[in-house]
mmCIF file of C-alpha atoms in Angstrom:
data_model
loop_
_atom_site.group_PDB
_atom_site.id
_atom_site.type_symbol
_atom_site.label_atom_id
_atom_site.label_comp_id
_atom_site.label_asym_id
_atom_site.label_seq_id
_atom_site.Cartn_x
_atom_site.Cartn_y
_atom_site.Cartn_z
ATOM 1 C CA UNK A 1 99.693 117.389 95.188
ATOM 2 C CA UNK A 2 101.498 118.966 92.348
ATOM 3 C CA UNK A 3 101.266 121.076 89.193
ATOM 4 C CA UNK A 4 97.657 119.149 88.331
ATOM 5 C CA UNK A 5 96.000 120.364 91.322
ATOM 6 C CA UNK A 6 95.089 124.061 92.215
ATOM 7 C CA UNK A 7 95.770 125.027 95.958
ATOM 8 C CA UNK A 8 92.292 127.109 97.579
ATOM 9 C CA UNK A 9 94.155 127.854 100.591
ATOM 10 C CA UNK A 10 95.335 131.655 98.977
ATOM 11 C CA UNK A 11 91.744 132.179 98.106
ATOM 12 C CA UNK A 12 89.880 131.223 101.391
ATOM 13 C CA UNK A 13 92.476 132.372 103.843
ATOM 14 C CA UNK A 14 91.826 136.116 104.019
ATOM 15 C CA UNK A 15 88.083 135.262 103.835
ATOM 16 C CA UNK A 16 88.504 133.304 106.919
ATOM 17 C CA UNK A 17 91.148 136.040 108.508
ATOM 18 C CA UNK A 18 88.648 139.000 107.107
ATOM 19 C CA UNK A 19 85.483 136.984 108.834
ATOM 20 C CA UNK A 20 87.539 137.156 112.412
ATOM 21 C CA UNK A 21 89.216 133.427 112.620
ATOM 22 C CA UNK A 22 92.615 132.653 113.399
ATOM 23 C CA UNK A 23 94.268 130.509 110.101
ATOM 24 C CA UNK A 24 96.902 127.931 111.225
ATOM 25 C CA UNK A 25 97.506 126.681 107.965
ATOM 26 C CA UNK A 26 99.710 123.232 108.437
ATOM 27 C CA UNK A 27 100.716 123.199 104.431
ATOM 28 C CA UNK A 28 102.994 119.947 104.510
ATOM 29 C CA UNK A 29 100.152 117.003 105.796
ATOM 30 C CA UNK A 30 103.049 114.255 106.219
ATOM 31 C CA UNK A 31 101.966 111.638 108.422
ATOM 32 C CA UNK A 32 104.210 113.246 111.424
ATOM 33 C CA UNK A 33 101.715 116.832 110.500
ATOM 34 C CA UNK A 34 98.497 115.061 110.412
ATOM 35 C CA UNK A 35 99.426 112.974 113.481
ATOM 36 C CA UNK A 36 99.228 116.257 115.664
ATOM 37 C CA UNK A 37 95.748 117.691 114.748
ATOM 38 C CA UNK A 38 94.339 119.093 117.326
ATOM 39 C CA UNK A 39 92.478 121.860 118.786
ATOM 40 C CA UNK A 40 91.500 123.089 115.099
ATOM 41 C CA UNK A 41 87.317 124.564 114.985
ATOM 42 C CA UNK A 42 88.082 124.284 111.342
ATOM 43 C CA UNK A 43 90.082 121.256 109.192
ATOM 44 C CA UNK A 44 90.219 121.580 106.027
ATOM 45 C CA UNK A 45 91.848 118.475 104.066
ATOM 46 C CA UNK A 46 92.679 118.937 100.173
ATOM 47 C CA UNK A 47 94.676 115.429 98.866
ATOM 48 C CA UNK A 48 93.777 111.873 97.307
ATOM 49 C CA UNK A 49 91.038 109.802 99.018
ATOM 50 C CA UNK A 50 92.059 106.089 98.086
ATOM 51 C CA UNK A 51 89.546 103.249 98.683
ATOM 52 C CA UNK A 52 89.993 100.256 100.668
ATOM 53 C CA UNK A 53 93.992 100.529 100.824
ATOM 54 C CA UNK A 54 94.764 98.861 104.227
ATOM 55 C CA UNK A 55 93.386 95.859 105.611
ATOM 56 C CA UNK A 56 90.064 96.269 107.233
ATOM 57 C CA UNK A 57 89.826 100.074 106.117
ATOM 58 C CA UNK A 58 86.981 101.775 104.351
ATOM 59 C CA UNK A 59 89.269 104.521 102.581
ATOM 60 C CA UNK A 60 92.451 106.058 102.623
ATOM 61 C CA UNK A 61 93.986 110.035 102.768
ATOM 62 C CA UNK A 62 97.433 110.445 100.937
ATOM 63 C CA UNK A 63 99.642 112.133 102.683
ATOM 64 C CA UNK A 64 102.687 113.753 101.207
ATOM 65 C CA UNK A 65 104.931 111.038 102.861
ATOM 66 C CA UNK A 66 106.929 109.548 100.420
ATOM 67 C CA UNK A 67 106.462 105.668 99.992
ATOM 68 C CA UNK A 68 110.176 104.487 100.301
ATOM 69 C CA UNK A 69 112.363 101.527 102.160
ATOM 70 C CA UNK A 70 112.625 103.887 104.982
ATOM 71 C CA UNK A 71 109.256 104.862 105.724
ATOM 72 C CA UNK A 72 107.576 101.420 104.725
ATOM 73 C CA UNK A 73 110.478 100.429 108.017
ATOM 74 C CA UNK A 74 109.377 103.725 110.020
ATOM 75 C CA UNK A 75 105.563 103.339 109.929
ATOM 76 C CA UNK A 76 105.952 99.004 109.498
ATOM 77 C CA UNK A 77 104.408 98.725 113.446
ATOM 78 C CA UNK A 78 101.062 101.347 112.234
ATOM 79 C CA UNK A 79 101.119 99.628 108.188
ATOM 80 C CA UNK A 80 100.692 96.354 110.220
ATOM 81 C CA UNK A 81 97.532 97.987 112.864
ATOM 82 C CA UNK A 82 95.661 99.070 110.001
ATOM 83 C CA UNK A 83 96.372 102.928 110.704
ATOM 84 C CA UNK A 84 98.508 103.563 107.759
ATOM 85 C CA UNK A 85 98.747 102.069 104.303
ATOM 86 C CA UNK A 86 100.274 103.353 101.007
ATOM 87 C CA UNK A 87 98.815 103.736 97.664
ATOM 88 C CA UNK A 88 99.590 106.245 94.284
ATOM 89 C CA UNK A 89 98.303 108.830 93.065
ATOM 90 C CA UNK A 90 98.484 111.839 90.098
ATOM 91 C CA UNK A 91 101.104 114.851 90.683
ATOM 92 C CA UNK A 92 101.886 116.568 87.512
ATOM 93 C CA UNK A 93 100.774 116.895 84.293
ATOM 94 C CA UNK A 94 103.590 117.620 81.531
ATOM 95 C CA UNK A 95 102.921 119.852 78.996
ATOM 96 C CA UNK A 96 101.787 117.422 75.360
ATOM 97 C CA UNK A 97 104.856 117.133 73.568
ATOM 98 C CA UNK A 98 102.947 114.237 72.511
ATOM 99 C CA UNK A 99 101.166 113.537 68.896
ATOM 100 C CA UNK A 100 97.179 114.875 69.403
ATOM 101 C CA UNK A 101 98.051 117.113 72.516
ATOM 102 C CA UNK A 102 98.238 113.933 75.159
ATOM 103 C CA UNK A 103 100.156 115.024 78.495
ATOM 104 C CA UNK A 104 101.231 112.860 80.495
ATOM 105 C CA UNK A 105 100.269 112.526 83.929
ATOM 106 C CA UNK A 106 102.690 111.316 86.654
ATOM 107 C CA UNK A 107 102.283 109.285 89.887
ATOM 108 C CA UNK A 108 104.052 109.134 92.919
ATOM 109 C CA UNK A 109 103.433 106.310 95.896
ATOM 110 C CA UNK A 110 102.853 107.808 99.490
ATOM 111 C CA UNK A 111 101.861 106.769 102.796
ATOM 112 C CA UNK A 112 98.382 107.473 103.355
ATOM 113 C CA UNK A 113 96.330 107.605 106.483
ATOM 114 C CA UNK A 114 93.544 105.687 106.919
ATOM 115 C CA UNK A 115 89.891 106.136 108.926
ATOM 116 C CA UNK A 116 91.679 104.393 111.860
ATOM 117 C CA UNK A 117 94.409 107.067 111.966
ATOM 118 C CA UNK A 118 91.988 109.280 112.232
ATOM 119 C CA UNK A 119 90.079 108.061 114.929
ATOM 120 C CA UNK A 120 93.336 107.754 117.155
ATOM 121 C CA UNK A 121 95.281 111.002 116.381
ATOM 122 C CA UNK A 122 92.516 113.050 115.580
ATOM 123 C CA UNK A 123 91.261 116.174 118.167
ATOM 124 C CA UNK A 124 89.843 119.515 116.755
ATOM 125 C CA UNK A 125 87.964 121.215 118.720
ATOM 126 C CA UNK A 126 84.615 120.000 119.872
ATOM 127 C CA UNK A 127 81.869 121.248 117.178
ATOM 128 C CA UNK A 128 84.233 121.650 114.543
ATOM 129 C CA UNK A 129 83.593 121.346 110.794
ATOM 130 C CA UNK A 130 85.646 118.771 109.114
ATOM 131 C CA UNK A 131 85.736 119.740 105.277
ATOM 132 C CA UNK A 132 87.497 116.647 103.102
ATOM 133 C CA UNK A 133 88.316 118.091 99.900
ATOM 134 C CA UNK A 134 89.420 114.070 98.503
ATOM 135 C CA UNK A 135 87.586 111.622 96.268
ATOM 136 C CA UNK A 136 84.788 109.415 98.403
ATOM 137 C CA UNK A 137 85.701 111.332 101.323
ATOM 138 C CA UNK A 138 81.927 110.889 102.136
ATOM 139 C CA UNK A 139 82.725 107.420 103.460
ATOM 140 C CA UNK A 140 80.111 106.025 106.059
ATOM 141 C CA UNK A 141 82.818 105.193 108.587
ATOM 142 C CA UNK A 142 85.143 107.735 108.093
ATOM 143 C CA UNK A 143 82.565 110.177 109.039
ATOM 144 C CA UNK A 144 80.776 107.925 111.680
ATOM 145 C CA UNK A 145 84.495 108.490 112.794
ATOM 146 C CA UNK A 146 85.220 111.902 112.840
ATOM 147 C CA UNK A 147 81.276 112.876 113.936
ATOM 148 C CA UNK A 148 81.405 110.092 116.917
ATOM 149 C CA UNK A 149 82.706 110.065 120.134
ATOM 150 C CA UNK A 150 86.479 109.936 119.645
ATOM 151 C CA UNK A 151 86.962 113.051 116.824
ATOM 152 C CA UNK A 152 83.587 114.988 117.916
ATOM 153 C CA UNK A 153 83.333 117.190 115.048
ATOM 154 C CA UNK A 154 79.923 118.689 114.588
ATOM 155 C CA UNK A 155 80.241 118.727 110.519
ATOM 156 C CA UNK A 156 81.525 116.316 108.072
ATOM 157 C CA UNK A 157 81.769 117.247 104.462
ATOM 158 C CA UNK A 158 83.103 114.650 101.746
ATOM 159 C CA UNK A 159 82.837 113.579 98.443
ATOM 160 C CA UNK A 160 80.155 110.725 97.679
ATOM 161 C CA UNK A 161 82.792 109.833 94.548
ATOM 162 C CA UNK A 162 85.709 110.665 92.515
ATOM 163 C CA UNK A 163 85.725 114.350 91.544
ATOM 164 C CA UNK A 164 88.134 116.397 89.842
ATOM 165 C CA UNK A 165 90.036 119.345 90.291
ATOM 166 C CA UNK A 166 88.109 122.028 89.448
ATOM 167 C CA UNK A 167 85.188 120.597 90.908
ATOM 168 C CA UNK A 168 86.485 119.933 94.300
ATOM 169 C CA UNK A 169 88.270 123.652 94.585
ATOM 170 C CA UNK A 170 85.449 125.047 92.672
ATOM 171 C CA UNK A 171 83.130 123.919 95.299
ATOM 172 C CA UNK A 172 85.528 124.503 98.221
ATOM 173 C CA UNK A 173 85.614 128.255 97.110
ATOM 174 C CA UNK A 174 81.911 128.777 97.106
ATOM 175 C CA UNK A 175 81.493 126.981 99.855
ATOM 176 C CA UNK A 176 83.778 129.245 102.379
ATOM 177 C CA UNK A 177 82.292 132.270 100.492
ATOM 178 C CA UNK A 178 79.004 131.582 100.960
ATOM 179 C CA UNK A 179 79.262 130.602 104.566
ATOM 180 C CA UNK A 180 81.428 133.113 105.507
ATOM 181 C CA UNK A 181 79.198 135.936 103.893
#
């Protein structure tokens, strides 16, 4: 997501190697990436959580699909079904060259997925735990979604609100190390 976000995958890969699990870590999560989950015991999503950005959906995942004349024409036929939308979100943070130490933050527009993405593209294995590192990730649909009959994961965490960086991969690092042991 950029310089203003930390990456946890570094930290709780060998914990998950070292506890005996095989790590397929897909690192871009473009639409095309996220399209083809499948098979996965574990899915653990770090990005934006957007609410209400398509028509008729609860919340939104950015993806790191640009937002541009050619993917607006790519994805037109899924914008228009409700399965993808597009919204902005924060990247990088400059350093304050500013008067009082101010940085400034910048945003970049994306294609996001939404809950009805999900429920289409979306296979991981049966009894898998679905781990969405993304502000109100803990939507009720979204994770009527991915626990019902079409996703079948057997977990679901999310985040009831906005959260920030170093709470989300603060609390994604204890997690995995507590649960792994």
């Amino acid at each position: 997501m950029g310089n203003n976000f930390r990456n946890v995958i570094p930290t709780i890969r060998p914990w998950l190697t070292g506890a005996g699990y095989d790590v397929n870590v897909q690192l871009d999560g473009s639409v095309e990436g996220l399209r083809n989950l499948s098979g996965d015991g574990l899915i653990y999503f770090s990005g934006h959580g957007l609410p209400g950005k398509a028509a008729g959906s609860h919340m939104a995942l950015w993806t790191t699909t640009p937002e541009t004349e050619a993917t607006l024409g790519r994805y037109r036929p899924e914008i228009k079904a409700g399965l993808l939308a597009y919204g902005d979100g924060a990247t990088d943070r400059l350093p304050p060259p500013f008067p009082g130490g101010v940085s400034l933050v910048l945003r970049e527009n994306r294609i996001v997925i939404t809950e009805k993405f999900v429920e289409k593209y979306w296979r991981p294995s049966p009894g898998a735990l679905l781990y969405m590192d993304a502000c109100v990730s803990d939507d009720a649909r979204l994770k009527s979604i991915c626990l019902g009959d079409q996703v079948k994961a057997s977990a679901y965490i999310g985040w009831t609100d906005i959260t920030y960086d170093d709470m989300s991969t603060g609390s994604a690092s204890f997690f995995f190390d507590r649960a792994l042991g």
